[in-house]
Tab-separated table of C-alpha atoms and ligand atoms in Angstrom:
chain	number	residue	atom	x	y	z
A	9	UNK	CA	-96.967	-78.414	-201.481
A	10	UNK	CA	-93.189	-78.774	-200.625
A	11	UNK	CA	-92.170	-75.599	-201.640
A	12	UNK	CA	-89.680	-76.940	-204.908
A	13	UNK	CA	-92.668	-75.717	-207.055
A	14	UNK	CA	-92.380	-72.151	-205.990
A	15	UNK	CA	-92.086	-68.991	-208.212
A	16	UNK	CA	-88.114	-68.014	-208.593
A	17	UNK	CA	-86.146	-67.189	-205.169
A	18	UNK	CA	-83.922	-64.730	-207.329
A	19	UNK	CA	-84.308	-61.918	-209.769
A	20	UNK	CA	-82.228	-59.629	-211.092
A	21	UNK	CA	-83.146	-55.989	-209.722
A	22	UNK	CA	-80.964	-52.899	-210.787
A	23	UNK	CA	-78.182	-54.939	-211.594
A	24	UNK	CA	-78.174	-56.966	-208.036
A	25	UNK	CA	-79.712	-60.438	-207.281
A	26	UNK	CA	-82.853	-60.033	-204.633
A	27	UNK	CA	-84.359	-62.359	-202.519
A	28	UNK	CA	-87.633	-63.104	-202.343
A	29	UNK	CA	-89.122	-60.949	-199.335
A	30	UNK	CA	-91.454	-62.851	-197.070
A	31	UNK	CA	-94.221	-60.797	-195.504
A	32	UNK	CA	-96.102	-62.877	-192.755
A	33	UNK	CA	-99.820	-61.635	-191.950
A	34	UNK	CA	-99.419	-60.374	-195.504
A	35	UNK	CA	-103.391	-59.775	-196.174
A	36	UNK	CA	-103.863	-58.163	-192.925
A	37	UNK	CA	-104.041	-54.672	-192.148
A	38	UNK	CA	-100.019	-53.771	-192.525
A	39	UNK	CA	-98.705	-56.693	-194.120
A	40	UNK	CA	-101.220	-56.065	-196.627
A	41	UNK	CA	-99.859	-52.424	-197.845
A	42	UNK	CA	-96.224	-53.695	-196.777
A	43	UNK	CA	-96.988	-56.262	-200.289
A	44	UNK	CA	-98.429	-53.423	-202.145
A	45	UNK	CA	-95.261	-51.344	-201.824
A	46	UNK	CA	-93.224	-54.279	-202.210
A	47	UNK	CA	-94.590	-54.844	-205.404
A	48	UNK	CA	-94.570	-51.509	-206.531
A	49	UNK	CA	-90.952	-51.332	-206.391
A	50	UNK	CA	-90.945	-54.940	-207.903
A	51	UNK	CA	-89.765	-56.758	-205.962
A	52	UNK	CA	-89.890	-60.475	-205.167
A	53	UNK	CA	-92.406	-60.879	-202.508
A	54	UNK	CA	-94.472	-63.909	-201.000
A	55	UNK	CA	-97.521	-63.527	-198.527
A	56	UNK	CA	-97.125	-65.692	-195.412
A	57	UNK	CA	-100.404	-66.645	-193.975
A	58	UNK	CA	-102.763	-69.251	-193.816
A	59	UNK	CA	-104.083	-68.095	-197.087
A	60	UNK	CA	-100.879	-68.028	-198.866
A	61	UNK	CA	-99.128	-70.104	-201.434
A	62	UNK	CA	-97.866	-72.333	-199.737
A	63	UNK	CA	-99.636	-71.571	-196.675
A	64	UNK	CA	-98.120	-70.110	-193.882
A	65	UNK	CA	-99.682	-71.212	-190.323
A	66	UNK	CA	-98.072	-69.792	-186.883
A	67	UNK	CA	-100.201	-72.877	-185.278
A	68	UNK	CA	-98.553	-75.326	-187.469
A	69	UNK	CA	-94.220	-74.789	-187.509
A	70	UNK	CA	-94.344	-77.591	-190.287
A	71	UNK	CA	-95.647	-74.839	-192.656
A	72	UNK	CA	-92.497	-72.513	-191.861
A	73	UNK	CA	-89.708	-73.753	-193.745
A	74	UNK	CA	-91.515	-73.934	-197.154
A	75	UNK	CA	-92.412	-70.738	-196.921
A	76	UNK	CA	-88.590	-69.648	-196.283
A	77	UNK	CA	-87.341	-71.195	-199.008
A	78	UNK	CA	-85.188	-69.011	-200.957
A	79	UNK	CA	-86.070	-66.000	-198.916
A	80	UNK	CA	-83.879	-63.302	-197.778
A	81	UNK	CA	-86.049	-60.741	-195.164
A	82	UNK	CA	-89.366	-61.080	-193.676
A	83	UNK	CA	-92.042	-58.487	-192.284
A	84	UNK	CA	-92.594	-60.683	-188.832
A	85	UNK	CA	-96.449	-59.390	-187.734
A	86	UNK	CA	-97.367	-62.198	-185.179
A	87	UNK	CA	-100.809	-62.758	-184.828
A	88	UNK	CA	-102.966	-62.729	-182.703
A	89	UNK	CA	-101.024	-60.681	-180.558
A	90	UNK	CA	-97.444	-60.784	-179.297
A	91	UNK	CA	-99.102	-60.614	-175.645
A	92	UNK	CA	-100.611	-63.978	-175.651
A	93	UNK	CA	-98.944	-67.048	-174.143
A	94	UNK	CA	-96.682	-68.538	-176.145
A	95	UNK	CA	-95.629	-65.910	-178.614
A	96	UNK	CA	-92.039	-65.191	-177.766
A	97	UNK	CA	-91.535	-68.974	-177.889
A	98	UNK	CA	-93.036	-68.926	-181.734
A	99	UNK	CA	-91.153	-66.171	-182.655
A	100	UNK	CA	-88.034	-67.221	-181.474
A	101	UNK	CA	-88.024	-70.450	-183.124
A	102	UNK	CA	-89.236	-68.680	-186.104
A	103	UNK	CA	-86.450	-66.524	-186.165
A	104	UNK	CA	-83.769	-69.250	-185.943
A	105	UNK	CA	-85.318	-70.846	-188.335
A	106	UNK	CA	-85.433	-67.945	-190.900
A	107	UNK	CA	-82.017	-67.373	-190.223
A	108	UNK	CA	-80.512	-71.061	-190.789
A	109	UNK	CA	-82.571	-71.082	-193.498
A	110	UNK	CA	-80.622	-68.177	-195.457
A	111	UNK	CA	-82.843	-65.094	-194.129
A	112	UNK	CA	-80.546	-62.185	-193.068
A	113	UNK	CA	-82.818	-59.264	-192.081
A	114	UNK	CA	-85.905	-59.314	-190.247
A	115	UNK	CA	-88.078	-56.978	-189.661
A	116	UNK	CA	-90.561	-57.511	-186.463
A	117	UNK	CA	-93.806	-55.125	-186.147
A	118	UNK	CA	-94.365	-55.209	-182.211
A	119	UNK	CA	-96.343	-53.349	-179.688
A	120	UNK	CA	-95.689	-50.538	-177.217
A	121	UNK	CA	-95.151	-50.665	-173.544
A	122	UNK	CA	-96.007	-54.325	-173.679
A	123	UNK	CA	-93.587	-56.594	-171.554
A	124	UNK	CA	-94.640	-59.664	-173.197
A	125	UNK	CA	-94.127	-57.962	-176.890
A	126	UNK	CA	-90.692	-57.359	-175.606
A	127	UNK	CA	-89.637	-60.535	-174.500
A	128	UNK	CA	-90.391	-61.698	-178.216
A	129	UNK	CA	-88.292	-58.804	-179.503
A	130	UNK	CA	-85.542	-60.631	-177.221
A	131	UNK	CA	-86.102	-63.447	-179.104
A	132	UNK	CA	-85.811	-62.758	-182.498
A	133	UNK	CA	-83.030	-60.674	-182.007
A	134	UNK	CA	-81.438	-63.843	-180.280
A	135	UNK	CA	-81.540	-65.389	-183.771
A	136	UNK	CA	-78.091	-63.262	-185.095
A	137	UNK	CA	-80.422	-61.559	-187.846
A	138	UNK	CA	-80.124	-58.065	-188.643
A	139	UNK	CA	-82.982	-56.944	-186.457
A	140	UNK	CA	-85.375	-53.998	-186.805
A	141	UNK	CA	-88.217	-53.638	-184.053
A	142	UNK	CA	-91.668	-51.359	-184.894
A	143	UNK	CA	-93.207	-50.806	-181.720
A	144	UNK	CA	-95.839	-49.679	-182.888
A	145	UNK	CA	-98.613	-47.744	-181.064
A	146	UNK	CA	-103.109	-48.759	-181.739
A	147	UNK	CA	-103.429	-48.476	-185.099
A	148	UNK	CA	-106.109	-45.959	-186.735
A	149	UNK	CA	-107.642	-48.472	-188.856
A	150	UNK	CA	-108.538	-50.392	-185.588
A	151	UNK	CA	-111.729	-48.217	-186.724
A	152	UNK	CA	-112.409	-49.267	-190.627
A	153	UNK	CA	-110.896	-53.095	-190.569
A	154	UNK	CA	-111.158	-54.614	-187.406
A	155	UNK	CA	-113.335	-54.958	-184.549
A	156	UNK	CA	-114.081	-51.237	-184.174
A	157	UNK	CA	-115.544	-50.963	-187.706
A	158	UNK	CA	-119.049	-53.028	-186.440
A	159	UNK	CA	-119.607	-50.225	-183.071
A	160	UNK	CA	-118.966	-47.360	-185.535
A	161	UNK	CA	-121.477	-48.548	-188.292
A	162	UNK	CA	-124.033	-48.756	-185.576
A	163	UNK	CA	-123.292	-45.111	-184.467
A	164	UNK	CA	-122.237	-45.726	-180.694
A	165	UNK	CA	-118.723	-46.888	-179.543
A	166	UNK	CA	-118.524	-48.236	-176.426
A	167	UNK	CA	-115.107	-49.567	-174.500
A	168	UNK	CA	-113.297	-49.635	-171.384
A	169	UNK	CA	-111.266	-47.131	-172.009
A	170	UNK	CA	-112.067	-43.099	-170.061
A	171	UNK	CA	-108.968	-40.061	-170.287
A	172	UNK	CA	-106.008	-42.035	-170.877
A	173	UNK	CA	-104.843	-40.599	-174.578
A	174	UNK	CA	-103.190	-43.032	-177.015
A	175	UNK	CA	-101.029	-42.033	-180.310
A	176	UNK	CA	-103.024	-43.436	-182.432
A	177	UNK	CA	-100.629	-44.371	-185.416
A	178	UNK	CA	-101.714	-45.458	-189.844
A	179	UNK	CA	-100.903	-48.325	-190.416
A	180	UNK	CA	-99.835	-46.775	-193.896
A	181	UNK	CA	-96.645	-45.238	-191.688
A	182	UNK	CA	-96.256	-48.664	-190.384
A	183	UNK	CA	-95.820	-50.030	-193.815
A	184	UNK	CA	-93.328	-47.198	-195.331
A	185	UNK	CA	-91.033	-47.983	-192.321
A	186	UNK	CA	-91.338	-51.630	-192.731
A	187	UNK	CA	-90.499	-51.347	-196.459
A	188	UNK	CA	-87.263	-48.753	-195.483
A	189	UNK	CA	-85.939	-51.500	-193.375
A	190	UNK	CA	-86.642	-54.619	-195.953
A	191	UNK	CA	-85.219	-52.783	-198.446
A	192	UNK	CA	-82.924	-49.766	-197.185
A	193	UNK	CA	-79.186	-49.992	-195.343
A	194	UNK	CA	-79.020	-48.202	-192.148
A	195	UNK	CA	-82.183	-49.636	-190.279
A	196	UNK	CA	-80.870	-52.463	-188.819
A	197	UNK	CA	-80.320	-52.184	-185.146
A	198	UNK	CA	-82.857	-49.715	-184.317
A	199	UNK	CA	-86.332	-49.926	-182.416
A	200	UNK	CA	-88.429	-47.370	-184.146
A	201	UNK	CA	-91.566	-46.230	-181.736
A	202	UNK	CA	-93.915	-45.644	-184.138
A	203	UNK	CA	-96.778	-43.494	-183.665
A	204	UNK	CA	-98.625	-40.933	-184.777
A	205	UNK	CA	-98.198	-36.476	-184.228
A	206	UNK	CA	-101.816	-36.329	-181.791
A	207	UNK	CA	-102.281	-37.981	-178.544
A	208	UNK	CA	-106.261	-38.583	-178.769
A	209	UNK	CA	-108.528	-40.222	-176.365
A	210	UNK	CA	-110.829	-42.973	-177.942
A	211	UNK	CA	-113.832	-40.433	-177.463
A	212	UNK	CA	-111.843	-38.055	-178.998
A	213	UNK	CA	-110.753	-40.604	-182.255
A	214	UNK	CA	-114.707	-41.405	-182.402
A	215	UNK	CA	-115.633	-37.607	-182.649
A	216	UNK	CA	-113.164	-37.242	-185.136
A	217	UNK	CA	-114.461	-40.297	-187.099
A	218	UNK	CA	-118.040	-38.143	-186.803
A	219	UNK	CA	-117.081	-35.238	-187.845
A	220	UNK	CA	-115.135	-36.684	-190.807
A	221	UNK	CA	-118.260	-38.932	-191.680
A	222	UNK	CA	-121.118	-36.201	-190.955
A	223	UNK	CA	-122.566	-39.088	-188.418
A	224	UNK	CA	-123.898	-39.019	-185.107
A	225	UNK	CA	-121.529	-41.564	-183.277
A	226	UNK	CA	-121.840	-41.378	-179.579
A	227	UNK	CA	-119.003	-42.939	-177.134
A	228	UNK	CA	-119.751	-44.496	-173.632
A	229	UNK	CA	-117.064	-45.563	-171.549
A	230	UNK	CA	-118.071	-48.783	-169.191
A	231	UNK	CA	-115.767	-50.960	-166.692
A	232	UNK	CA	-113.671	-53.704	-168.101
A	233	UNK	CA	-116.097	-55.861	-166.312
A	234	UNK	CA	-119.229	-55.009	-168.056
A	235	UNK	CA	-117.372	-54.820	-171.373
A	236	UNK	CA	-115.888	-58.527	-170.733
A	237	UNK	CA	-119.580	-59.326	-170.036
A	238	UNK	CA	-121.058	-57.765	-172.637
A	239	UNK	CA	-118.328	-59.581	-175.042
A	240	UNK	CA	-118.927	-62.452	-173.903
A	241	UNK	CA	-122.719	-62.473	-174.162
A	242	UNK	CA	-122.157	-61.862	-178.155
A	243	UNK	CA	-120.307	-64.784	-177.382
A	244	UNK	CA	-116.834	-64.160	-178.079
A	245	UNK	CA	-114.210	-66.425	-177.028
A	246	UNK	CA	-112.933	-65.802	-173.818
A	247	UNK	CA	-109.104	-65.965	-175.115
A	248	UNK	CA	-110.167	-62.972	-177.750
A	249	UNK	CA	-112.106	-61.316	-174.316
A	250	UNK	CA	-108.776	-61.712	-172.315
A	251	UNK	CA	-106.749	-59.937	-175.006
A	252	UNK	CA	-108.659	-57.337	-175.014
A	253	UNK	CA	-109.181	-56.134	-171.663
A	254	UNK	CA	-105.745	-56.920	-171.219
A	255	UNK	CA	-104.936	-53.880	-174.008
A	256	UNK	CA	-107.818	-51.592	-172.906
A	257	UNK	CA	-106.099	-52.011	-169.242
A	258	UNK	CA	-102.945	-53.181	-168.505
A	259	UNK	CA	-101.638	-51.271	-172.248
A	260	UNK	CA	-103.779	-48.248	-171.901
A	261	UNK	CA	-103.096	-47.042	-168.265
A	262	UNK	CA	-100.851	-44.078	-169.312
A	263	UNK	CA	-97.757	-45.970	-170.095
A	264	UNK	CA	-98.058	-45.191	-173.489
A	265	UNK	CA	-99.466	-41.552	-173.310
A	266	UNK	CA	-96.727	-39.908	-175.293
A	267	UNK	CA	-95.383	-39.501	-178.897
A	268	UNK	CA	-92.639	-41.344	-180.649
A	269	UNK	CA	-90.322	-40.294	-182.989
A	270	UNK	CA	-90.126	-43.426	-184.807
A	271	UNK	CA	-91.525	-42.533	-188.382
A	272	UNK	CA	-89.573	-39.395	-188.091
A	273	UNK	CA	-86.426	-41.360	-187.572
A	274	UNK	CA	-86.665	-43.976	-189.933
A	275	UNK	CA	-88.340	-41.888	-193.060
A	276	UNK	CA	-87.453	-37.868	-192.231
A	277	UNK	CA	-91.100	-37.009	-192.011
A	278	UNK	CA	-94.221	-36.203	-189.618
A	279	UNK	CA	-96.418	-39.530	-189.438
A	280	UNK	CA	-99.877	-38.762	-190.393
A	281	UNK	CA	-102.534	-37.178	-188.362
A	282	UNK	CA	-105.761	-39.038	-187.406
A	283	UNK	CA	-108.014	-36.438	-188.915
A	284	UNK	CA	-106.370	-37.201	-192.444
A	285	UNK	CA	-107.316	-40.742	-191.992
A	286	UNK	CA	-110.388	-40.344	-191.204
A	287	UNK	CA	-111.108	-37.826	-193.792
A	288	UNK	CA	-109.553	-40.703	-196.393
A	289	UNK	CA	-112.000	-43.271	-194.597
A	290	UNK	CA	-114.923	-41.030	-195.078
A	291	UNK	CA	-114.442	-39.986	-198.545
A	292	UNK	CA	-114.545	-44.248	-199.290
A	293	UNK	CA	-118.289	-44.136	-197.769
A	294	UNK	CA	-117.370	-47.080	-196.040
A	295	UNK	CA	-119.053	-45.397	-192.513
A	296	UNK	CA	-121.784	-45.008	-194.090
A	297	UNK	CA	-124.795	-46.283	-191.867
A	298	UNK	CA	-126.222	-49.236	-192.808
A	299	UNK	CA	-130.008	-47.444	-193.149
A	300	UNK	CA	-128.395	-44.144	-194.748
B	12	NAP	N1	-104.051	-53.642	-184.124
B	12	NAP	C1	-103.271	-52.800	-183.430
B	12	NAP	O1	-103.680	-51.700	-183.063
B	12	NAP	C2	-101.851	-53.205	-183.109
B	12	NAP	C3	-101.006	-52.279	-182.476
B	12	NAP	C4	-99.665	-52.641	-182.224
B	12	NAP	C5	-99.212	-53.887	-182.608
B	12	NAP	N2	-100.070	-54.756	-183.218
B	12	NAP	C6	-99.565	-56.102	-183.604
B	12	NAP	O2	-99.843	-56.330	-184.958
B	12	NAP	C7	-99.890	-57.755	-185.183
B	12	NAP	C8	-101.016	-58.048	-186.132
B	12	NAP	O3	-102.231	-57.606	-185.554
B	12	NAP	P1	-103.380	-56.974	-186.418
B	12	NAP	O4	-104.483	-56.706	-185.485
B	12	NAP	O5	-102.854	-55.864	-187.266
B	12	NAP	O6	-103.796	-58.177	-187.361
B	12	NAP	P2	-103.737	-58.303	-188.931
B	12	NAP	O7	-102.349	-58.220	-189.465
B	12	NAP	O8	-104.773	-57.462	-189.573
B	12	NAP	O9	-104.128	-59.867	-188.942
B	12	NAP	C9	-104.559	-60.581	-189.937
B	12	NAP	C10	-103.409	-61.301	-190.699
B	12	NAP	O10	-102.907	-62.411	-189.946
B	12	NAP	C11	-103.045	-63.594	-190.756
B	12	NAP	N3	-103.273	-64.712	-189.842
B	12	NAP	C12	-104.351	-64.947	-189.045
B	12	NAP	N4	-104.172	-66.083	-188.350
B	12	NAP	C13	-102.948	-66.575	-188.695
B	12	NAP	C14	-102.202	-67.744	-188.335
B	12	NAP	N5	-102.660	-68.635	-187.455
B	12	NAP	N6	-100.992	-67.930	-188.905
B	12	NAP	C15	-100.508	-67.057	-189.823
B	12	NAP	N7	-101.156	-65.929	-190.205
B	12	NAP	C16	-102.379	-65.714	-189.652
B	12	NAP	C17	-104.211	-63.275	-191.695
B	12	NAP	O11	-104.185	-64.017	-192.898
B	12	NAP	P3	-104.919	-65.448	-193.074
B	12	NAP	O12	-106.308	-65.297	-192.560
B	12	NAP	O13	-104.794	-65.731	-194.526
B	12	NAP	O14	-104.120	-66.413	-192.254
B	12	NAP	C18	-103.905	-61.809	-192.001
B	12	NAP	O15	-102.885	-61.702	-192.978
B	12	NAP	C19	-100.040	-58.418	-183.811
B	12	NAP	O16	-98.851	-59.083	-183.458
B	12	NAP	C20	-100.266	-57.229	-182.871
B	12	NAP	O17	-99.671	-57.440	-181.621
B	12	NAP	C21	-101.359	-54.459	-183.480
């Protein structure tokens, strides 16, 4: 489609004329509930991903500019990964785009202690937009949508990754501060670290996830070697393999052993703890072993 077919641009919303609100990786896991609040408060918003209507494809530029038309901030989650070659280039020229094409605020969900993440910060704050920048810390649903899920099922976790602790942060947080700065005055500007209250190891997150779940779910830690190896005999691609060790190494070495003050900042509250999560997660049944 072209994009002159689209839903209205403008509507009306306590007495002031909105733009829509563009939310790119909006099915994924904070795009997603960055939508849901968006609609609650109904509001104009359009998912941007491959899925969308019209389809929005970071592979294919062609597909940007239709689905900025008529929009006036976007939720900018990258994927895969702002660390992979290539991504501060995309998001740059996104940017510039968004902003010649009307856009005024945008809103970029980025990683912690990650060079490469920050270079495409640089970038889209090149663009003149109002800026805000979640660096945000491993997410806590890592472990019920994403590659975690499948080890956790099967009742034994295994990764490359020993006593380093990590913030683990919900990506529910994530997606109240994204939806203060679409939305809200006084965000733009600021880099909000966003993690959660606990510093936990991964063995600890997994005994939590027992506990929570009344499983057995043991945790072995193994060298990024064997784990590459082992990846790559279930034969995933080596570009996803890369990525990985890359986080479970170069990301997790200590760097980002400490807490932010990010949702604190931006909302005036504690983020949540990883125990309530996985209390929520449990009471769902969806770690429930496949045989129980
Ligand atoms: N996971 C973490 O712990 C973590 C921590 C810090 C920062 N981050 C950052 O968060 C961002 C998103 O990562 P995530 O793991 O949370 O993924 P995610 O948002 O759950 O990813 C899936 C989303 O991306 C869309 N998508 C997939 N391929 C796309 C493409 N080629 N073009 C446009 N959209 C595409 C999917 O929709 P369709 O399938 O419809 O296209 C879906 O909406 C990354 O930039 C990552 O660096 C993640």
């Amino acid at each position: 489609m072209d994009g002159s077919d689209l839903a209205p641009t403008y509507i009306t919303f306590k007495g002031e004329t909105v733009q829509t609100i563009l939310v790119l990786g909006g099915t994924g896991k904070t795009g997603r509930r960055v939508v849901t609040r968006l609609h609650e408060r109904d509001l104009p918003v359009r998912v941007g991903s491959r899925s969308g209507d019209p389809a929005f494809d970071w592979e294919d530029p062609a597909t940007w500019a239709p689905a900025l038309q008529g929009v006036g901030a976007v939720y900018v989650s990258y994927y895969p990964d702002l660390a992979v070659p290539g991504a501060p280039e995309a998001v740059g020229a996104f940017a510039r785009l968004a902003v010649d094409s009307g856009a005024r605020r945008l809103v970029l969900l980025s990683g912690r202690g990650e060079e490469e993440a920050q270079a495409a910060e640089r970038a889209l704050i090149d663009s003149g937009a109002d800026w805000t920048i979640l660096r945000a810390a491993w997410f806590d649903q890592n472990f019920s949508e994403n590659y975690l899920l499948e080890p956790v099922l099967a009742g034994h976790v295994v990764l490359p990754a020993g006593d380093v602790a990590e913030p683990f942060v919900d990506a529910d947080d994530i997606a109240d501060v994204a939806v203060a700065a679409l939305t809200e005055d006084g965000h733009s500007g600021q880099i909000y670290e966003l993690t959660g209250p606990r510093l936990l190891t991964f063995a600890d997150a997994v005994a939590a996830i027992a506990a929570a779940s009344g499983r057995e779910i043991g945790y072995t830690r193994v060298s990024p070697e064997d784990y590459a190896g082992a990846l790559a005999a279930e034969g995933v691609p080596a570009d996803v393999i890369d990525l990985l060790i890359y986080l479970f190494t170069t990301v997790l070495d200590g760097r980002n052993a400490s807490l932010g003050d990010g949702v604190r900042r931006a909302l005036g509250r504690s983020p949540r703890d990883f125990a309530d999560y996985a209390r929520e997660v449990a009471a769902t049944g969806i770690w429930k072993a496949a045989d129980a």
